[in-house]
Amino acid sequence: MSPPRTALIAITSAKFPMYPEGKNTGLFISEALHPFNVLSKAGFEIDFASENGEWVPDWMSEQEDYLNGDDLKQYQDVNSPFRKALAKCAKADDVDPKKYGVFFAAGGHAALIDFPGAVKLQQIASTIYKDGGIVSAVCHGPAIIAGLDSEVIKGKKVTGFTKKGEEDLKVLSTIEDDWKRKIVADYAKDVGAEYVSPAGPWDAFIVTDGRLVTGANPQSAHKTGEGIIEAFEKL
């Protein structure tokens, strides 16, 4: 029996001022929106959840370079399917993992703050995987792997935002010194996974290892959604 054609998009509930004038990091909008659109078009029902049921947008992700055209229209329209689903963002404690065939963790630098210790979201992801579903993440979303059950992640190939990308953005010291957190590649090493880097930090790039699908950066969000569907259709 195939898993339910429903997806849970996990988003960060953390925020931290890391941009000019104290603007916060949080959910990177396109990293949730693009997979949402791809999965919706493929007939998936989609819900959102964060560890505590709250979220804030990443300021940078709302800027024109990252959010424009139809993406911007969908985000600004509070009656769009995307915004309606976001408005119902659940607390992880209230989520029944048995309802879902896909778990997808969106990114934003804030994911590095709460995802490594997001026990409830990690339990949901591990349960969906054990029940035969797909686990996926993009950019900083793969920080969720820090607490996944070993059968989900150990020995698997994964990708995520690169150290070079953190250096280019001049935030590596913020992550390691201020937040006391690690980059995605280090979390992968900790759990016995193999981190695979894209050729460049901003190249669209995904890695599929069985029922585990990961993407490298915001540019990979749409492709990650496609990878989820491809893996799901093989179940």
PDB file of C-alpha atoms in Angstrom:
ATOM      1  CA  MET A   1       0.000   0.000   0.000  1.00  0.00           C
ATOM      2  CA  SER A   2       1.412   3.363  -1.059  1.00  0.00           C
ATOM      3  CA  PRO A   3       1.873   6.147   1.501  1.00  0.00           C
ATOM      4  CA  PRO A   4      -0.741   8.946   1.566  1.00  0.00           C
ATOM      5  CA  ARG A   5      -0.418  11.542  -1.184  1.00  0.00           C
ATOM      6  CA  THR A   6      -0.060  14.238   1.415  1.00  0.00           C
ATOM      7  CA  ALA A   7       2.976  16.288   2.398  1.00  0.00           C
ATOM      8  CA  LEU A   8       4.047  18.057   5.560  1.00  0.00           C
ATOM      9  CA  ILE A   9       6.310  21.048   5.015  1.00  0.00           C
ATOM     10  CA  ALA A  10       8.339  21.681   8.157  1.00  0.00           C
ATOM     11  CA  ILE A  11       9.473  25.264   8.702  1.00  0.00           C
ATOM     12  CA  THR A  12      11.707  26.923  11.241  1.00  0.00           C
ATOM     13  CA  SER A  13      10.157  28.610  14.256  1.00  0.00           C
ATOM     14  CA  ALA A  14      13.397  30.412  15.074  1.00  0.00           C
ATOM     15  CA  LYS A  15      14.410  33.962  14.280  1.00  0.00           C
ATOM     16  CA  PHE A  16      17.586  35.926  14.769  1.00  0.00           C
ATOM     17  CA  PRO A  17      18.700  39.421  13.694  1.00  0.00           C
ATOM     18  CA  MET A  18      21.457  38.875  11.134  1.00  0.00           C
ATOM     19  CA  TYR A  19      20.678  41.478   8.467  1.00  0.00           C
ATOM     20  CA  PRO A  20      21.013  45.305   8.364  1.00  0.00           C
ATOM     21  CA  GLU A  21      18.961  47.250  10.916  1.00  0.00           C
ATOM     22  CA  GLY A  22      18.247  44.121  12.915  1.00  0.00           C
ATOM     23  CA  LYS A  23      16.201  42.357  10.253  1.00  0.00           C
ATOM     24  CA  ASN A  24      15.586  38.694  11.116  1.00  0.00           C
ATOM     25  CA  THR A  25      16.402  35.437   9.484  1.00  0.00           C
ATOM     26  CA  GLY A  26      13.550  32.934   9.525  1.00  0.00           C
ATOM     27  CA  LEU A  27      11.734  30.890   6.898  1.00  0.00           C
ATOM     28  CA  PHE A  28      13.217  31.407   3.426  1.00  0.00           C
ATOM     29  CA  ILE A  29       9.965  31.909   1.535  1.00  0.00           C
ATOM     30  CA  SER A  30      10.819  30.443  -1.883  1.00  0.00           C
ATOM     31  CA  GLU A  31      12.202  27.303  -0.261  1.00  0.00           C
ATOM     32  CA  ALA A  32       8.705  26.525   0.967  1.00  0.00           C
ATOM     33  CA  LEU A  33       6.763  28.090  -1.912  1.00  0.00           C
ATOM     34  CA  HIS A  34       8.474  26.312  -4.805  1.00  0.00           C
ATOM     35  CA  PRO A  35       8.054  22.773  -3.429  1.00  0.00           C
ATOM     36  CA  PHE A  36       4.507  23.701  -2.356  1.00  0.00           C
ATOM     37  CA  ASN A  37       3.649  24.619  -5.950  1.00  0.00           C
ATOM     38  CA  VAL A  38       5.326  21.553  -7.449  1.00  0.00           C
ATOM     39  CA  LEU A  39       3.643  19.177  -5.017  1.00  0.00           C
ATOM     40  CA  SER A  40       0.263  20.896  -5.347  1.00  0.00           C
ATOM     41  CA  LYS A  41       0.390  20.580  -9.131  1.00  0.00           C
ATOM     42  CA  ALA A  42       1.118  16.861  -8.683  1.00  0.00           C
ATOM     43  CA  GLY A  43      -2.037  16.430  -6.613  1.00  0.00           C
ATOM     44  CA  PHE A  44      -0.607  16.445  -3.088  1.00  0.00           C
ATOM     45  CA  GLU A  45      -2.466  17.873  -0.135  1.00  0.00           C
ATOM     46  CA  ILE A  46      -0.055  19.995   1.894  1.00  0.00           C
ATOM     47  CA  ASP A  47       0.147  21.192   5.485  1.00  0.00           C
ATOM     48  CA  PHE A  48       2.746  23.244   7.333  1.00  0.00           C
ATOM     49  CA  ALA A  49       4.193  22.730  10.787  1.00  0.00           C
ATOM     50  CA  SER A  50       6.973  24.161  12.936  1.00  0.00           C
ATOM     51  CA  GLU A  51       8.292  22.940  16.263  1.00  0.00           C
ATOM     52  CA  ASN A  52       6.215  25.441  18.272  1.00  0.00           C
ATOM     53  CA  GLY A  53       3.629  26.392  15.632  1.00  0.00           C
ATOM     54  CA  GLU A  54       5.143  29.818  14.957  1.00  0.00           C
ATOM     55  CA  TRP A  55       7.228  31.245  12.130  1.00  0.00           C
ATOM     56  CA  VAL A  56       8.619  34.498  10.762  1.00  0.00           C
ATOM     57  CA  PRO A  57       9.824  35.219   7.220  1.00  0.00           C
ATOM     58  CA  ASP A  58      13.494  35.575   6.458  1.00  0.00           C
ATOM     59  CA  TRP A  59      13.964  39.240   5.551  1.00  0.00           C
ATOM     60  CA  MET A  60      16.383  38.530   2.724  1.00  0.00           C
ATOM     61  CA  SER A  61      13.986  36.032   1.182  1.00  0.00           C
ATOM     62  CA  GLU A  62      11.367  38.787   0.813  1.00  0.00           C
ATOM     63  CA  GLN A  63      13.674  40.980  -1.264  1.00  0.00           C
ATOM     64  CA  GLU A  64      13.238  41.329  -5.034  1.00  0.00           C
ATOM     65  CA  ASP A  65      16.280  39.227  -5.928  1.00  0.00           C
ATOM     66  CA  TYR A  66      14.661  36.211  -4.289  1.00  0.00           C
ATOM     67  CA  LEU A  67      10.926  36.924  -4.431  1.00  0.00           C
ATOM     68  CA  ASN A  68       9.429  38.408  -7.567  1.00  0.00           C
ATOM     69  CA  GLY A  69       6.925  37.825 -10.349  1.00  0.00           C
ATOM     70  CA  ASP A  70       4.270  35.198  -9.695  1.00  0.00           C
ATOM     71  CA  ASP A  71       6.085  34.062  -6.532  1.00  0.00           C
ATOM     72  CA  LEU A  72       5.664  37.526  -5.050  1.00  0.00           C
ATOM     73  CA  LYS A  73       1.987  37.647  -6.064  1.00  0.00           C
ATOM     74  CA  GLN A  74       1.307  34.333  -4.339  1.00  0.00           C
ATOM     75  CA  TYR A  75       3.117  35.446  -1.206  1.00  0.00           C
ATOM     76  CA  GLN A  76       1.392  38.819  -1.000  1.00  0.00           C
ATOM     77  CA  ASP A  77      -2.074  37.340  -1.606  1.00  0.00           C
ATOM     78  CA  VAL A  78      -3.306  36.170   1.797  1.00  0.00           C
ATOM     79  CA  ASN A  79      -6.002  34.179  -0.016  1.00  0.00           C
ATOM     80  CA  SER A  80      -3.573  32.200  -2.172  1.00  0.00           C
ATOM     81  CA  PRO A  81      -3.414  28.463  -1.415  1.00  0.00           C
ATOM     82  CA  PHE A  82       0.159  28.920  -0.168  1.00  0.00           C
ATOM     83  CA  ARG A  83      -0.684  31.680   2.299  1.00  0.00           C
ATOM     84  CA  LYS A  84      -3.836  29.915   3.482  1.00  0.00           C
ATOM     85  CA  ALA A  85      -1.810  26.793   4.243  1.00  0.00           C
ATOM     86  CA  LEU A  86       0.896  28.830   5.997  1.00  0.00           C
ATOM     87  CA  ALA A  87      -1.729  30.551   8.110  1.00  0.00           C
ATOM     88  CA  LYS A  88      -2.720  27.146   9.485  1.00  0.00           C
ATOM     89  CA  CYS A  89       0.859  26.245  10.463  1.00  0.00           C
ATOM     90  CA  ALA A  90       0.553  23.602  13.175  1.00  0.00           C
ATOM     91  CA  LYS A  91       2.594  22.926  16.274  1.00  0.00           C
ATOM     92  CA  ALA A  92       4.601  19.740  15.763  1.00  0.00           C
ATOM     93  CA  ASP A  93       3.026  18.202  18.886  1.00  0.00           C
ATOM     94  CA  ASP A  94      -0.374  18.383  17.174  1.00  0.00           C
ATOM     95  CA  VAL A  95       0.687  16.624  13.953  1.00  0.00           C
ATOM     96  CA  ASP A  96      -0.217  13.002  13.206  1.00  0.00           C
ATOM     97  CA  PRO A  97       2.645  11.641  11.061  1.00  0.00           C
ATOM     98  CA  LYS A  98       0.453   8.783   9.855  1.00  0.00           C
ATOM     99  CA  LYS A  99      -1.413  11.284   7.671  1.00  0.00           C
ATOM    100  CA  TYR A 100       1.611  12.004   5.491  1.00  0.00           C
ATOM    101  CA  GLY A 101       3.649  10.305   2.805  1.00  0.00           C
ATOM    102  CA  VAL A 102       6.164  13.135   2.475  1.00  0.00           C
ATOM    103  CA  PHE A 103       8.124  15.167   5.015  1.00  0.00           C
ATOM    104  CA  PHE A 104       9.923  18.207   3.610  1.00  0.00           C
ATOM    105  CA  ALA A 105      12.068  20.619   5.638  1.00  0.00           C
ATOM    106  CA  ALA A 106      12.381  24.110   4.161  1.00  0.00           C
ATOM    107  CA  GLY A 107      15.348  26.305   4.979  1.00  0.00           C
ATOM    108  CA  GLY A 108      16.428  29.761   5.958  1.00  0.00           C
ATOM    109  CA  HIS A 109      19.467  30.293   8.171  1.00  0.00           C
ATOM    110  CA  ALA A 110      17.175  30.161  11.208  1.00  0.00           C
ATOM    111  CA  ALA A 111      16.727  26.436  10.557  1.00  0.00           C
ATOM    112  CA  LEU A 112      20.275  25.979  11.847  1.00  0.00           C
ATOM    113  CA  ILE A 113      19.091  27.380  15.181  1.00  0.00           C
ATOM    114  CA  ASP A 114      16.089  25.160  15.928  1.00  0.00           C
ATOM    115  CA  PHE A 115      16.075  22.198  13.523  1.00  0.00           C
ATOM    116  CA  PRO A 116      19.022  20.344  15.136  1.00  0.00           C
ATOM    117  CA  GLY A 117      17.021  20.139  18.365  1.00  0.00           C
ATOM    118  CA  ALA A 118      13.516  20.029  16.894  1.00  0.00           C
ATOM    119  CA  VAL A 119      12.708  16.684  18.520  1.00  0.00           C
ATOM    120  CA  LYS A 120       9.040  16.570  17.549  1.00  0.00           C
ATOM    121  CA  LEU A 121       9.639  17.405  13.888  1.00  0.00           C
ATOM    122  CA  GLN A 122      12.432  14.851  13.808  1.00  0.00           C
ATOM    123  CA  GLN A 123      10.127  12.195  15.250  1.00  0.00           C
ATOM    124  CA  ILE A 124       7.536  13.000  12.582  1.00  0.00           C
ATOM    125  CA  ALA A 125      10.126  12.704   9.805  1.00  0.00           C
ATOM    126  CA  SER A 126      11.479   9.428  11.150  1.00  0.00           C
ATOM    127  CA  THR A 127       7.976   7.956  11.456  1.00  0.00           C
ATOM    128  CA  ILE A 128       7.035   8.943   7.897  1.00  0.00           C
ATOM    129  CA  TYR A 129      10.234   7.331   6.634  1.00  0.00           C
ATOM    130  CA  LYS A 130       9.683   4.126   8.631  1.00  0.00           C
ATOM    131  CA  ASP A 131       6.163   3.948   7.199  1.00  0.00           C
ATOM    132  CA  GLY A 132       7.596   3.951   3.677  1.00  0.00           C
ATOM    133  CA  GLY A 133       7.385   7.657   2.870  1.00  0.00           C
ATOM    134  CA  ILE A 134       9.802  10.305   1.601  1.00  0.00           C
ATOM    135  CA  VAL A 135      12.002  12.568   3.746  1.00  0.00           C
ATOM    136  CA  SER A 136      13.369  15.672   2.063  1.00  0.00           C
ATOM    137  CA  ALA A 137      14.981  19.037   2.840  1.00  0.00           C
ATOM    138  CA  VAL A 138      16.598  21.970   1.091  1.00  0.00           C
ATOM    139  CA  CYS A 139      19.398  24.467   1.804  1.00  0.00           C
ATOM    140  CA  HIS A 140      19.613  24.785   5.634  1.00  0.00           C
ATOM    141  CA  GLY A 141      16.625  22.493   6.090  1.00  0.00           C
ATOM    142  CA  PRO A 142      18.909  19.420   6.165  1.00  0.00           C
ATOM    143  CA  ALA A 143      19.974  20.521   9.664  1.00  0.00           C
ATOM    144  CA  ILE A 144      16.955  18.428  10.671  1.00  0.00           C
ATOM    145  CA  ILE A 145      19.097  15.308  10.099  1.00  0.00           C
ATOM    146  CA  ALA A 146      20.929  15.952  13.389  1.00  0.00           C
ATOM    147  CA  GLY A 147      18.210  14.062  15.245  1.00  0.00           C
ATOM    148  CA  LEU A 148      16.733  11.665  12.700  1.00  0.00           C
ATOM    149  CA  ASP A 149      16.741   7.944  13.408  1.00  0.00           C
ATOM    150  CA  SER A 150      19.830   6.235  12.019  1.00  0.00           C
ATOM    151  CA  GLU A 151      17.886   4.158   9.502  1.00  0.00           C
ATOM    152  CA  VAL A 152      16.780   7.379   7.803  1.00  0.00           C
ATOM    153  CA  ILE A 153      20.174   8.978   7.419  1.00  0.00           C
ATOM    154  CA  LYS A 154      23.164   6.790   8.294  1.00  0.00           C
ATOM    155  CA  GLY A 155      25.228   5.904   5.230  1.00  0.00           C
ATOM    156  CA  LYS A 156      23.059   8.061   2.956  1.00  0.00           C
ATOM    157  CA  LYS A 157      24.184  10.797   0.580  1.00  0.00           C
ATOM    158  CA  VAL A 158      22.869  14.299   1.276  1.00  0.00           C
ATOM    159  CA  THR A 159      23.480  17.858   0.210  1.00  0.00           C
ATOM    160  CA  GLY A 160      22.679  21.267   1.675  1.00  0.00           C
ATOM    161  CA  PHE A 161      24.038  24.785   1.815  1.00  0.00           C
ATOM    162  CA  THR A 162      27.809  24.827   1.450  1.00  0.00           C
ATOM    163  CA  LYS A 163      30.542  26.198   3.686  1.00  0.00           C
ATOM    164  CA  LYS A 164      31.673  28.320   0.734  1.00  0.00           C
ATOM    165  CA  GLY A 165      28.198  29.823   0.586  1.00  0.00           C
ATOM    166  CA  GLU A 166      28.322  30.702   4.282  1.00  0.00           C
ATOM    167  CA  GLU A 167      31.730  32.296   3.756  1.00  0.00           C
ATOM    168  CA  ASP A 168      30.489  34.249   0.739  1.00  0.00           C
ATOM    169  CA  LEU A 169      27.617  35.603   2.832  1.00  0.00           C
ATOM    170  CA  LYS A 170      30.028  36.374   5.688  1.00  0.00           C
ATOM    171  CA  VAL A 171      27.875  34.530   8.240  1.00  0.00           C
ATOM    172  CA  LEU A 172      30.047  31.532   9.158  1.00  0.00           C
ATOM    173  CA  SER A 173      31.228  33.178  12.376  1.00  0.00           C
ATOM    174  CA  THR A 174      27.624  34.065  13.263  1.00  0.00           C
ATOM    175  CA  ILE A 175      26.651  30.409  12.907  1.00  0.00           C
ATOM    176  CA  GLU A 176      29.605  28.891  14.698  1.00  0.00           C
ATOM    177  CA  ASP A 177      30.493  31.546  17.272  1.00  0.00           C
ATOM    178  CA  ASP A 178      27.235  33.368  18.051  1.00  0.00           C
ATOM    179  CA  TRP A 179      24.707  30.563  17.558  1.00  0.00           C
ATOM    180  CA  LYS A 180      27.055  27.715  18.542  1.00  0.00           C
ATOM    181  CA  ARG A 181      25.694  25.717  15.608  1.00  0.00           C
ATOM    182  CA  LYS A 182      27.241  23.756  12.761  1.00  0.00           C
ATOM    183  CA  ILE A 183      26.922  23.936   8.997  1.00  0.00           C
ATOM    184  CA  VAL A 184      24.974  21.244   7.126  1.00  0.00           C
ATOM    185  CA  ALA A 185      28.079  19.317   6.038  1.00  0.00           C
ATOM    186  CA  ASP A 186      29.176  18.933   9.669  1.00  0.00           C
ATOM    187  CA  TYR A 187      25.770  17.673  10.781  1.00  0.00           C
ATOM    188  CA  ALA A 188      25.929  15.123   7.975  1.00  0.00           C
ATOM    189  CA  LYS A 189      29.300  13.912   9.209  1.00  0.00           C
ATOM    190  CA  ASP A 190      28.021  13.672  12.779  1.00  0.00           C
ATOM    191  CA  VAL A 191      25.205  11.288  11.820  1.00  0.00           C
ATOM    192  CA  GLY A 192      27.246   9.124   9.468  1.00  0.00           C
ATOM    193  CA  ALA A 193      25.903  10.540   6.216  1.00  0.00           C
ATOM    194  CA  GLU A 194      27.964  11.502   3.183  1.00  0.00           C
ATOM    195  CA  TYR A 195      27.726  15.185   2.290  1.00  0.00           C
ATOM    196  CA  VAL A 196      27.813  15.859  -1.464  1.00  0.00           C
ATOM    197  CA  SER A 197      28.593  19.421  -2.525  1.00  0.00           C
ATOM    198  CA  PRO A 198      27.320  21.166  -5.650  1.00  0.00           C
ATOM    199  CA  ALA A 199      29.972  22.493  -8.013  1.00  0.00           C
ATOM    200  CA  GLY A 200      29.145  26.027  -6.884  1.00  0.00           C
ATOM    201  CA  PRO A 201      27.244  27.261  -3.806  1.00  0.00           C
ATOM    202  CA  TRP A 202      24.440  28.740  -5.913  1.00  0.00           C
ATOM    203  CA  ASP A 203      24.081  25.947  -8.487  1.00  0.00           C
ATOM    204  CA  ALA A 204      20.723  24.165  -8.631  1.00  0.00           C
ATOM    205  CA  PHE A 205      21.601  20.738  -7.271  1.00  0.00           C
ATOM    206  CA  ILE A 206      19.812  17.864  -5.566  1.00  0.00           C
ATOM    207  CA  VAL A 207      20.812  14.453  -4.252  1.00  0.00           C
ATOM    208  CA  THR A 208      18.384  11.534  -4.154  1.00  0.00           C
ATOM    209  CA  ASP A 209      19.354   8.483  -2.138  1.00  0.00           C
ATOM    210  CA  GLY A 210      16.404   6.130  -2.128  1.00  0.00           C
ATOM    211  CA  ARG A 211      13.629   7.826  -0.156  1.00  0.00           C
ATOM    212  CA  LEU A 212      15.851  10.710   0.985  1.00  0.00           C
ATOM    213  CA  VAL A 213      15.881  13.805  -1.242  1.00  0.00           C
ATOM    214  CA  THR A 214      17.940  16.911  -0.437  1.00  0.00           C
ATOM    215  CA  GLY A 215      18.675  20.182  -2.227  1.00  0.00           C
ATOM    216  CA  ALA A 216      21.586  22.574  -1.896  1.00  0.00           C
ATOM    217  CA  ASN A 217      20.219  26.133  -1.866  1.00  0.00           C
ATOM    218  CA  PRO A 218      17.245  28.373  -2.742  1.00  0.00           C
ATOM    219  CA  GLN A 219      17.928  27.786  -6.430  1.00  0.00           C
ATOM    220  CA  SER A 220      17.332  24.071  -5.835  1.00  0.00           C
ATOM    221  CA  ALA A 221      13.906  24.316  -4.171  1.00  0.00           C
ATOM    222  CA  HIS A 222      11.842  23.697  -7.326  1.00  0.00           C
ATOM    223  CA  LYS A 223      14.122  20.850  -8.392  1.00  0.00           C
ATOM    224  CA  THR A 224      13.881  19.319  -4.922  1.00  0.00           C
ATOM    225  CA  GLY A 225      10.101  19.283  -5.251  1.00  0.00           C
ATOM    226  CA  GLU A 226      10.451  17.460  -8.556  1.00  0.00           C
ATOM    227  CA  GLY A 227      12.855  15.008  -6.923  1.00  0.00           C
ATOM    228  CA  ILE A 228      10.301  14.290  -4.202  1.00  0.00           C
ATOM    229  CA  ILE A 229       7.645  13.437  -6.783  1.00  0.00           C
ATOM    230  CA  GLU A 230      10.012  11.247  -8.775  1.00  0.00           C
ATOM    231  CA  ALA A 231      10.955   9.301  -5.637  1.00  0.00           C
ATOM    232  CA  PHE A 232       7.340   9.091  -4.453  1.00  0.00           C
ATOM    233  CA  GLU A 233       6.098   7.683  -7.752  1.00  0.00           C
ATOM    234  CA  LYS A 234       8.556   4.791  -7.362  1.00  0.00           C
ATOM    235  CA  LEU A 235       7.067   3.706  -4.050  1.00  0.00           C
TER     236      LEU A 235
END
